Coordinates of C-alpha atoms and ligand atoms in Angstrom, one line a residue:
M464 CA 136.2 -14.1 104.3
W465 CA 136.7 -11.4 107.0
G466 CA 134.1 -12.3 109.6
G467 CA 136.5 -13.0 112.5
R468 CA 136.2 -9.6 114.2
F469 CA 132.5 -9.1 113.4
S470 CA 129.4 -10.2 115.3
E471 CA 126.8 -9.1 112.8
G472 CA 126.5 -9.5 109.1
P473 CA 126.3 -6.5 106.7
A474 CA 123.1 -4.6 106.1
A475 CA 121.4 -5.4 102.8
V476 CA 122.3 -2.1 101.3
M477 CA 125.9 -2.4 102.6
R478 CA 126.1 -5.7 100.8
E479 CA 124.7 -4.1 97.6
I480 CA 126.9 -1.0 97.6
N481 CA 130.0 -3.0 98.4
A482 CA 129.5 -5.7 95.8
S483 CA 131.4 -5.5 92.5
L484 CA 130.7 -9.0 91.3
P485 CA 127.9 -8.0 88.9
F486 CA 130.6 -6.2 86.8
D487 CA 134.0 -7.5 87.9
K488 CA 133.0 -11.1 86.9
R489 CA 134.3 -10.0 83.5
L490 CA 137.8 -10.4 85.1
W491 CA 137.3 -14.1 85.8
R492 CA 139.8 -15.5 83.3
H493 CA 142.4 -13.0 84.5
D494 CA 141.7 -13.7 88.1
V495 CA 142.1 -17.4 87.7
A496 CA 145.3 -16.9 85.7
G497 CA 146.7 -14.6 88.4
S498 CA 145.8 -17.1 91.1
R499 CA 147.4 -20.1 89.3
A500 CA 150.6 -18.1 88.8
H501 CA 150.6 -17.1 92.5
A502 CA 149.9 -20.7 93.7
A503 CA 152.7 -22.1 91.5
M504 CA 155.2 -19.6 92.8
L505 CA 154.1 -20.3 96.5
G506 CA 154.7 -24.0 95.9
A507 CA 158.0 -23.5 94.1
R508 CA 159.3 -21.3 96.9
G509 CA 158.1 -23.8 99.6
I510 CA 155.8 -21.2 101.1
I511 CA 153.0 -23.7 100.8
A512 CA 153.6 -27.5 100.2
P513 CA 154.1 -28.3 96.5
A514 CA 151.3 -30.9 96.7
D515 CA 148.9 -28.2 98.0
A516 CA 149.9 -25.9 95.2
A517 CA 149.2 -28.6 92.7
E518 CA 145.8 -29.3 94.2
I519 CA 145.0 -25.6 94.2
D520 CA 146.0 -25.4 90.5
R521 CA 143.7 -28.4 89.6
G522 CA 140.9 -26.9 91.6
L523 CA 141.2 -23.5 89.9
A524 CA 141.2 -25.2 86.5
D525 CA 137.9 -26.8 87.5
V526 CA 136.4 -23.5 88.7
A527 CA 137.4 -21.9 85.4
A528 CA 135.8 -24.7 83.4
D529 CA 132.7 -24.3 85.4
Y530 CA 132.6 -20.5 84.8
D531 CA 133.2 -21.1 81.1
A532 CA 130.4 -23.6 80.8
N533 CA 127.8 -22.1 83.1
G534 CA 128.7 -18.4 83.5
V535 CA 129.7 -16.6 86.7
P536 CA 126.9 -16.4 89.2
D537 CA 125.8 -13.1 90.9
D538 CA 126.3 -14.0 94.5
L539 CA 126.4 -10.6 96.2
A540 CA 127.2 -12.2 99.6
L541 CA 130.6 -13.1 98.0
E542 CA 131.3 -9.4 97.1
D543 CA 133.6 -9.8 94.1
I544 CA 135.2 -12.2 91.6
H545 CA 138.2 -12.8 93.9
M546 CA 136.1 -13.9 96.9
L547 CA 133.7 -15.9 94.7
T548 CA 136.6 -17.8 93.0
E549 CA 138.2 -18.6 96.3
A550 CA 134.8 -19.8 97.7
R551 CA 134.3 -22.0 94.6
L552 CA 137.8 -23.4 95.0
A553 CA 137.0 -24.2 98.7
D554 CA 133.8 -26.0 97.6
R555 CA 136.0 -28.2 95.5
I556 CA 139.2 -28.8 97.4
G557 CA 138.2 -27.9 101.0
A558 CA 140.5 -26.2 103.5
V559 CA 143.6 -26.3 101.3
A560 CA 141.9 -23.5 99.3
G561 CA 142.6 -21.2 102.2
R562 CA 146.4 -21.4 101.5
L563 CA 146.0 -19.6 98.2
H564 CA 145.7 -16.2 99.7
T565 CA 149.1 -16.4 101.5
A566 CA 151.4 -13.5 100.8
R567 CA 148.7 -11.8 98.7
S568 CA 145.8 -9.3 99.2
R569 CA 142.9 -8.5 97.0
N570 CA 144.6 -5.1 96.5
D571 CA 147.5 -6.5 94.5
Q572 CA 145.2 -9.2 93.1
V573 CA 142.7 -6.8 91.6
A574 CA 145.5 -4.5 90.3
T575 CA 147.0 -7.5 88.5
D576 CA 143.7 -8.9 87.2
F577 CA 142.7 -5.5 85.8
R578 CA 146.0 -4.9 84.2
L579 CA 145.8 -8.3 82.5
W580 CA 142.3 -7.4 81.3
V581 CA 143.2 -4.0 80.0
R582 CA 146.3 -5.5 78.2
D583 CA 144.0 -7.9 76.4
A584 CA 141.6 -5.0 75.6
V585 CA 144.5 -3.1 74.0
D586 CA 145.4 -6.1 71.9
E587 CA 141.8 -6.4 70.7
V588 CA 141.7 -2.7 69.8
L589 CA 145.0 -3.0 67.9
G590 CA 143.5 -5.8 65.9
A591 CA 140.3 -3.8 65.1
L592 CA 142.4 -0.7 64.2
G593 CA 144.4 -2.8 61.8
Q594 CA 141.2 -3.9 60.0
F595 CA 140.0 -0.3 59.9
Q596 CA 143.3 0.8 58.4
A597 CA 143.2 -2.0 55.9
A598 CA 139.7 -0.8 54.8
L599 CA 140.8 2.8 54.5
L600 CA 143.9 1.8 52.4
A601 CA 141.8 -0.3 50.0
R602 CA 139.3 2.4 49.4
A603 CA 142.0 5.1 49.2
E604 CA 143.8 3.1 46.5
E605 CA 140.6 2.7 44.5
H606 CA 140.1 6.5 44.7
A607 CA 143.6 7.8 44.4
D608 CA 142.5 9.8 41.3
S609 CA 138.9 10.6 42.3
V610 CA 138.5 14.4 42.6
M611 CA 136.4 15.8 45.4
P612 CA 136.1 19.3 46.9
G613 CA 138.4 19.9 49.8
F614 CA 136.9 22.1 52.5
T615 CA 137.9 24.7 55.0
H616 CA 135.2 26.2 57.1
L617 CA 133.0 23.6 55.2
Q618 CA 133.4 25.9 52.2
S619 CA 134.9 24.5 48.9
A620 CA 138.5 25.4 49.2
Q621 CA 140.7 23.5 46.8
P622 CA 140.1 20.2 45.0
V623 CA 141.6 17.1 46.6
T624 CA 141.4 13.4 45.9
L625 CA 139.1 11.1 47.8
G626 CA 142.1 8.8 48.3
H627 CA 143.9 11.7 50.1
H628 CA 140.9 12.4 52.3
L629 CA 140.6 8.8 53.3
M630 CA 144.4 8.6 54.0
A631 CA 144.0 11.4 56.5
Y632 CA 141.9 9.1 58.6
H633 CA 144.5 6.4 58.1
E634 CA 147.0 8.7 59.7
M635 CA 144.8 9.3 62.7
A636 CA 144.3 5.6 63.1
A637 CA 148.1 5.0 62.9
R638 CA 148.5 7.5 65.7
D639 CA 145.8 5.8 67.7
A640 CA 147.5 2.5 67.3
S641 CA 150.8 4.0 68.5
R642 CA 149.1 5.5 71.5
F643 CA 147.6 2.1 72.4
S644 CA 151.0 0.4 71.9
D645 CA 152.7 3.0 74.1
A646 CA 150.1 2.4 76.8
R647 CA 150.6 -1.4 76.5
A648 CA 154.3 -1.1 76.9
R649 CA 153.9 1.1 80.0
M650 CA 151.3 -1.1 81.7
N651 CA 153.2 -4.3 81.2
R652 CA 154.6 -4.5 84.8
C653 CA 153.2 -6.9 87.4
P654 CA 151.9 -5.6 90.7
L655 CA 151.3 -9.1 92.2
G656 CA 153.3 -9.6 95.4
S657 CA 152.8 -6.0 96.5
A658 CA 150.2 -7.5 98.9
A659 CA 147.9 -5.1 100.7
L660 CA 150.2 -2.1 100.4
A661 CA 153.6 -2.7 102.0
G662 CA 154.9 -5.9 100.4
T663 CA 155.1 -9.1 102.3
G664 CA 157.5 -11.0 104.7
F665 CA 157.1 -14.3 102.8
P666 CA 160.0 -15.1 100.5
I667 CA 158.0 -14.7 97.3
D668 CA 159.4 -14.5 93.8
R669 CA 157.8 -11.6 92.0
D670 CA 159.9 -12.1 88.9
A671 CA 158.5 -15.6 88.5
T672 CA 154.8 -14.5 88.8
A673 CA 155.5 -11.5 86.5
A674 CA 157.1 -13.8 83.8
A675 CA 154.3 -16.4 84.2
L676 CA 151.7 -13.8 83.4
G677 CA 153.6 -12.4 80.4
F678 CA 154.7 -9.1 82.1
D679 CA 158.1 -7.6 81.4
G680 CA 158.8 -7.7 85.2
P681 CA 157.4 -6.7 88.5
T682 CA 156.4 -3.1 89.4
L683 CA 158.9 -1.3 91.7
N684 CA 156.9 0.2 94.6
S685 CA 154.3 -1.6 96.5
L686 CA 152.3 1.5 97.5
D687 CA 152.2 2.7 93.9
S688 CA 151.4 -0.8 92.6
V689 CA 148.1 -1.2 94.5
S690 CA 146.9 2.4 94.0
D691 CA 148.0 3.0 90.4
R692 CA 145.3 3.1 87.8
D693 CA 147.3 5.0 85.2
F694 CA 147.1 2.0 82.9
A695 CA 143.3 2.2 82.8
L696 CA 143.5 6.0 82.3
D697 CA 146.0 5.5 79.5
Y698 CA 143.6 3.1 77.9
L699 CA 140.7 5.5 78.2
G700 CA 142.8 8.4 76.9
A701 CA 143.8 6.4 73.8
A702 CA 140.2 5.2 73.5
T703 CA 138.8 8.7 73.7
Q704 CA 141.1 10.0 71.0
C705 CA 140.4 7.1 68.8
A706 CA 136.7 7.5 69.3
L707 CA 136.9 11.2 68.4
H708 CA 138.6 10.3 65.2
L709 CA 135.9 7.8 64.4
S710 CA 133.3 10.4 65.3
R711 CA 134.8 12.9 62.8
L712 CA 134.6 10.3 60.0
A713 CA 131.1 9.4 61.1
E714 CA 130.1 13.0 60.9
E715 CA 131.5 13.3 57.3
F716 CA 129.6 10.1 56.3
V717 CA 126.4 11.6 57.8
L718 CA 126.9 14.8 55.8
W719 CA 128.0 13.0 52.7
A720 CA 125.0 10.7 52.7
S721 CA 122.6 13.7 52.9
Q722 CA 120.8 14.7 49.8
P723 CA 122.4 18.2 49.5
F724 CA 125.9 16.6 49.5
G725 CA 125.1 13.2 47.8
F726 CA 128.7 12.2 48.0
I727 CA 128.1 8.6 49.2
S728 CA 125.4 6.1 49.6
L729 CA 125.8 3.7 52.4
S730 CA 125.0 0.1 51.7
D731 CA 121.7 -1.4 52.8
R732 CA 123.6 -3.3 55.5
W733 CA 124.6 -0.1 57.1
S734 CA 121.4 2.0 56.7
T735 CA 118.1 2.0 58.4
G736 CA 114.7 3.0 57.2
S737 CA 112.0 5.2 58.7
S738 CA 108.8 3.8 60.1
I739 CA 106.8 6.7 58.6
M740 CA 108.9 8.1 55.7
P741 CA 109.3 5.4 53.1
Q742 CA 112.0 7.2 51.1
K743 CA 114.4 7.4 54.1
R744 CA 117.8 5.7 54.3
N745 CA 119.2 6.8 57.6
P746 CA 122.9 6.6 58.5
D747 CA 122.1 5.5 62.1
A748 CA 125.3 3.6 62.6
A749 CA 127.4 6.6 61.7
E750 CA 125.3 8.8 64.0
L751 CA 125.8 6.3 66.8
V752 CA 129.5 6.2 66.3
R753 CA 129.4 10.0 66.6
G754 CA 127.2 9.6 69.8
H755 CA 129.3 6.9 71.4
S756 CA 132.4 9.0 71.2
G757 CA 130.8 11.3 73.8
R758 CA 130.1 8.4 76.1
I759 CA 133.7 7.1 75.8
A760 CA 135.0 10.6 76.6
G761 CA 132.6 10.5 79.6
C762 CA 134.2 7.2 80.8
L763 CA 137.6 8.9 80.8
V764 CA 136.2 11.8 82.8
A765 CA 134.5 9.4 85.2
L766 CA 137.7 7.5 86.1
T767 CA 139.8 10.7 86.2
V768 CA 137.5 12.2 88.8
T769 CA 137.3 9.0 90.8
M770 CA 141.1 8.9 91.1
K771 CA 141.6 12.6 91.7
G772 CA 142.6 13.3 95.3
L773 CA 142.8 9.7 96.5
P774 CA 145.5 9.3 99.2
L775 CA 147.8 6.3 99.0
A776 CA 147.3 3.4 98.9
Y777 CA 144.1 1.5 98.1
S778 CA 140.7 3.1 98.7
K779 CA 137.4 1.4 97.9
D780 CA 136.5 4.2 95.4
M781 CA 138.9 2.4 93.1
Q782 CA 136.5 -0.4 92.7
D783 CA 134.6 2.0 90.5
D784 CA 137.5 1.9 88.0
K785 CA 136.2 -1.0 86.1
P786 CA 132.7 0.0 84.8
P787 CA 133.9 3.0 82.7
V788 CA 136.7 0.9 81.2
F789 CA 134.4 -1.9 80.3
E790 CA 131.8 0.5 78.9
A791 CA 134.4 2.4 76.8
H792 CA 135.9 -0.8 75.5
D793 CA 132.5 -2.2 74.4
L794 CA 131.5 1.0 72.7
L795 CA 134.9 1.4 71.0
G796 CA 134.8 -2.1 69.7
L797 CA 131.4 -1.6 68.2
S798 CA 132.4 1.8 66.8
L799 CA 135.5 0.5 65.1
A800 CA 133.7 -2.5 63.6
A801 CA 130.8 -0.3 62.3
M802 CA 133.1 2.3 60.8
T803 CA 135.2 -0.4 59.1
G804 CA 132.0 -1.9 57.7
M805 CA 130.8 1.4 56.4
V806 CA 134.1 2.3 54.8
E807 CA 134.3 -1.1 53.1
S808 CA 130.8 -1.0 51.7
A809 CA 130.0 2.7 51.0
T810 CA 129.5 3.7 47.3
F811 CA 131.4 6.9 46.7
R812 CA 129.5 9.1 44.2
T813 CA 132.6 10.4 42.4
D814 CA 130.6 12.1 39.6
R815 CA 128.8 14.2 42.2
M816 CA 132.0 14.9 44.1
R817 CA 133.7 16.1 40.9
A818 CA 130.7 18.3 39.9
V819 CA 130.8 20.0 43.3
A820 CA 134.6 20.4 43.1
E821 CA 134.2 22.1 39.7
S822 CA 131.4 24.4 40.8
G823 CA 133.0 26.2 43.8
Y824 CA 135.8 28.1 42.1
A825 CA 138.0 25.7 43.9
T826 CA 140.9 26.3 41.4
A827 CA 141.2 30.0 42.2
T828 CA 144.4 29.3 44.1
D829 CA 145.8 27.6 41.0
L830 CA 145.1 30.8 39.0
A831 CA 146.8 32.9 41.6
D832 CA 149.8 30.5 41.7
W833 CA 150.0 30.5 37.8
L834 CA 150.2 34.4 37.9
V835 CA 153.1 34.1 40.4
R836 CA 154.9 31.4 38.5
E837 CA 154.3 32.4 34.8
A838 CA 153.9 36.2 35.0
G839 CA 156.1 37.0 38.0
V840 CA 153.2 38.7 39.8
P841 CA 153.7 39.0 43.6
F842 CA 151.3 36.6 45.4
R843 CA 149.2 39.3 47.1
E844 CA 148.6 41.0 43.8
A845 CA 147.8 37.7 42.2
H846 CA 145.3 36.9 45.0
H847 CA 143.5 40.2 44.3
T848 CA 143.5 39.7 40.5
T849 CA 142.1 36.2 41.0
G850 CA 139.4 37.5 43.3
R851 CA 138.3 39.8 40.5
A852 CA 138.3 36.9 38.0
V853 CA 136.1 34.8 40.4
A854 CA 133.7 37.8 40.8
R855 CA 133.5 38.1 37.0
A856 CA 132.8 34.4 36.6
E857 CA 130.2 34.6 39.2
A858 CA 128.6 37.5 37.4
L859 CA 128.6 35.7 34.1
G860 CA 127.3 32.4 35.8
V861 CA 130.3 30.3 34.6
M862 CA 133.0 28.3 36.2
L863 CA 136.6 29.7 36.3
H864 CA 137.8 27.5 33.4
E865 CA 134.8 28.6 31.3
L866 CA 135.7 32.3 31.6
P867 CA 136.7 33.5 28.1
L868 CA 140.4 34.5 27.7
L869 CA 139.3 38.1 26.7
E870 CA 137.5 38.4 30.1
L871 CA 140.6 37.2 31.9
Q872 CA 142.9 39.5 29.9
A873 CA 140.5 42.5 30.7
I874 CA 141.4 41.8 34.4
D875 CA 145.1 41.3 33.8
A876 CA 146.7 41.6 30.4
R877 CA 149.5 39.2 31.4
I878 CA 147.2 36.2 31.3
T879 CA 147.6 33.9 28.3
A880 CA 145.8 30.8 27.0
R881 CA 148.2 28.6 28.8
V882 CA 146.4 29.4 32.1
Y883 CA 143.6 27.0 31.1
D884 CA 146.1 24.1 31.7
V885 CA 145.8 24.7 35.5
L886 CA 142.2 25.7 35.8
S887 CA 140.8 22.1 35.6
V888 CA 140.3 20.2 38.9
D889 CA 142.4 17.4 37.6
A890 CA 145.3 19.7 36.7
S891 CA 144.9 21.3 40.2
V892 CA 145.2 18.0 42.1
A893 CA 148.0 16.7 39.8
S894 CA 150.0 19.8 40.5
R895 CA 150.0 19.4 44.3
T896 CA 153.1 17.2 44.4
S897 CA 154.7 18.5 47.6
F898 CA 155.4 15.8 50.2
G899 CA 152.2 15.0 51.9
G900 CA 150.1 16.7 49.1
T901 CA 147.0 15.4 47.3
A902 CA 148.6 14.7 43.9
P903 CA 147.5 11.1 42.9
A904 CA 151.1 10.1 42.6
R905 CA 151.8 11.3 46.2
V906 CA 148.6 9.5 47.4
R907 CA 149.8 6.2 45.8
A908 CA 153.2 6.6 47.4
A909 CA 151.6 7.3 50.8
I910 CA 149.5 4.2 50.5
A911 CA 152.5 2.1 49.5
A912 CA 154.4 3.5 52.5
A913 CA 151.6 2.8 54.9
R914 CA 151.3 -0.8 53.6
G915 CA 155.0 -1.2 54.3
T916 CA 154.6 -0.2 58.0
C917 CA 151.2 -1.6 58.7
R918 CA 150.6 -5.2 59.7
Ligands
LIG1949 N1 136.6 -5.6 94.6 C1 137.7 -4.8 95.0 C2 138.0 -3.8 93.9 O1 137.7 -4.0 92.8 C3 138.8 -5.7 95.3 C4 139.8 -5.1 96.2 C5 139.2 -5.0 97.6 N2 140.2 -4.7 98.6 C6 139.8 -4.2 99.8 N3 140.8 -3.9 100.6 N4 138.6 -4.1 100.1 O2 138.7 -2.8 94.1

């Protein structure tokens, strides 16, 4: 493709280090689409003969059908998907194929192809996030009243409902979807026609190619267009944050599935056995979601460091932009699908969750709040009084709501029998009616609101 000024071919290692075809063949659909839009524009503007444009278009459709049927071959001599496709086009239609690359460079070509690919990747993730959210909503609705211990410092803190806990992950997923949507809106500008770096003297129509490829319009600066990979970094940034949310839920599932917690059992379809310990049911998928999040974050770091310090405009370093994005996308797709499957099929051991919520003095705050509300005690003093009640209950080996009234009154004479109304875990969660709180009525309202805004 560029042999004119060379008298020797490349060294074998040169060929190998230079080639991106083994990975960028994943761009083939987008490469063909970009070339068809470009050829049509060249024909419409009379830059090439309309008959040649039509022949190129037919030839590209044939090349695409061949790739689809037989896969894309690894021909390192052809370097990348752009050169391979042009060579395959020439095999079919001869010298006319050489007119396709008029008013274009591989620099604007790859920038366009990769944007198209990442845009599709965003759409796939948005679909998968929608399914994950639907699974969370369904299980949250089922468990809007199920009491579980809420934790801070992984210590029983206050009772919450399982529905509320699951809806916390729904919130994270909603922010993830909004980050991907933002990234999509920002990347939806077409670099095609920026040529190598400076634009072109041919009378091209960048609005036409942008529209044909579903972009909102052309990018504004040719130097920026061929050297910008923000869209890929935006994707990786959103993917990293999404993966870390999945990793947190995965970690909870790993903990909850352990014997000391016993809060869930994962379905057989989402568990693995041990080759030596017959009793084991391991949460491997959750562990791998947790593990994959580290690799996805690594992909973001990889591309960030690749781009750091590159002068304008294109440098070959940028060919390394694609592997981390492909890797992150594959890992994120698997992680989202696996977490969705686990959420859908897990059995929540609500009896065990309730027992643990009742055992950790988790309603101590309710006692303190009762003293403030019913006896006019300042909160700090109520906190101290309640601490003494907890210590007394611990000494007697009973739960807070099992402490006899005389014991409570020995600590503070203002306590009456009505206090027992707030000491049960159900009363505690039902009382948390503030906006965004864990009361079952609030959780149901949050689910209904989420259903209204989700697809
Ligand atoms: N395979 C290259 C890449 O992915 C295409 C652009 C090559 N441009 C160039 N001037 N060598 O970055």
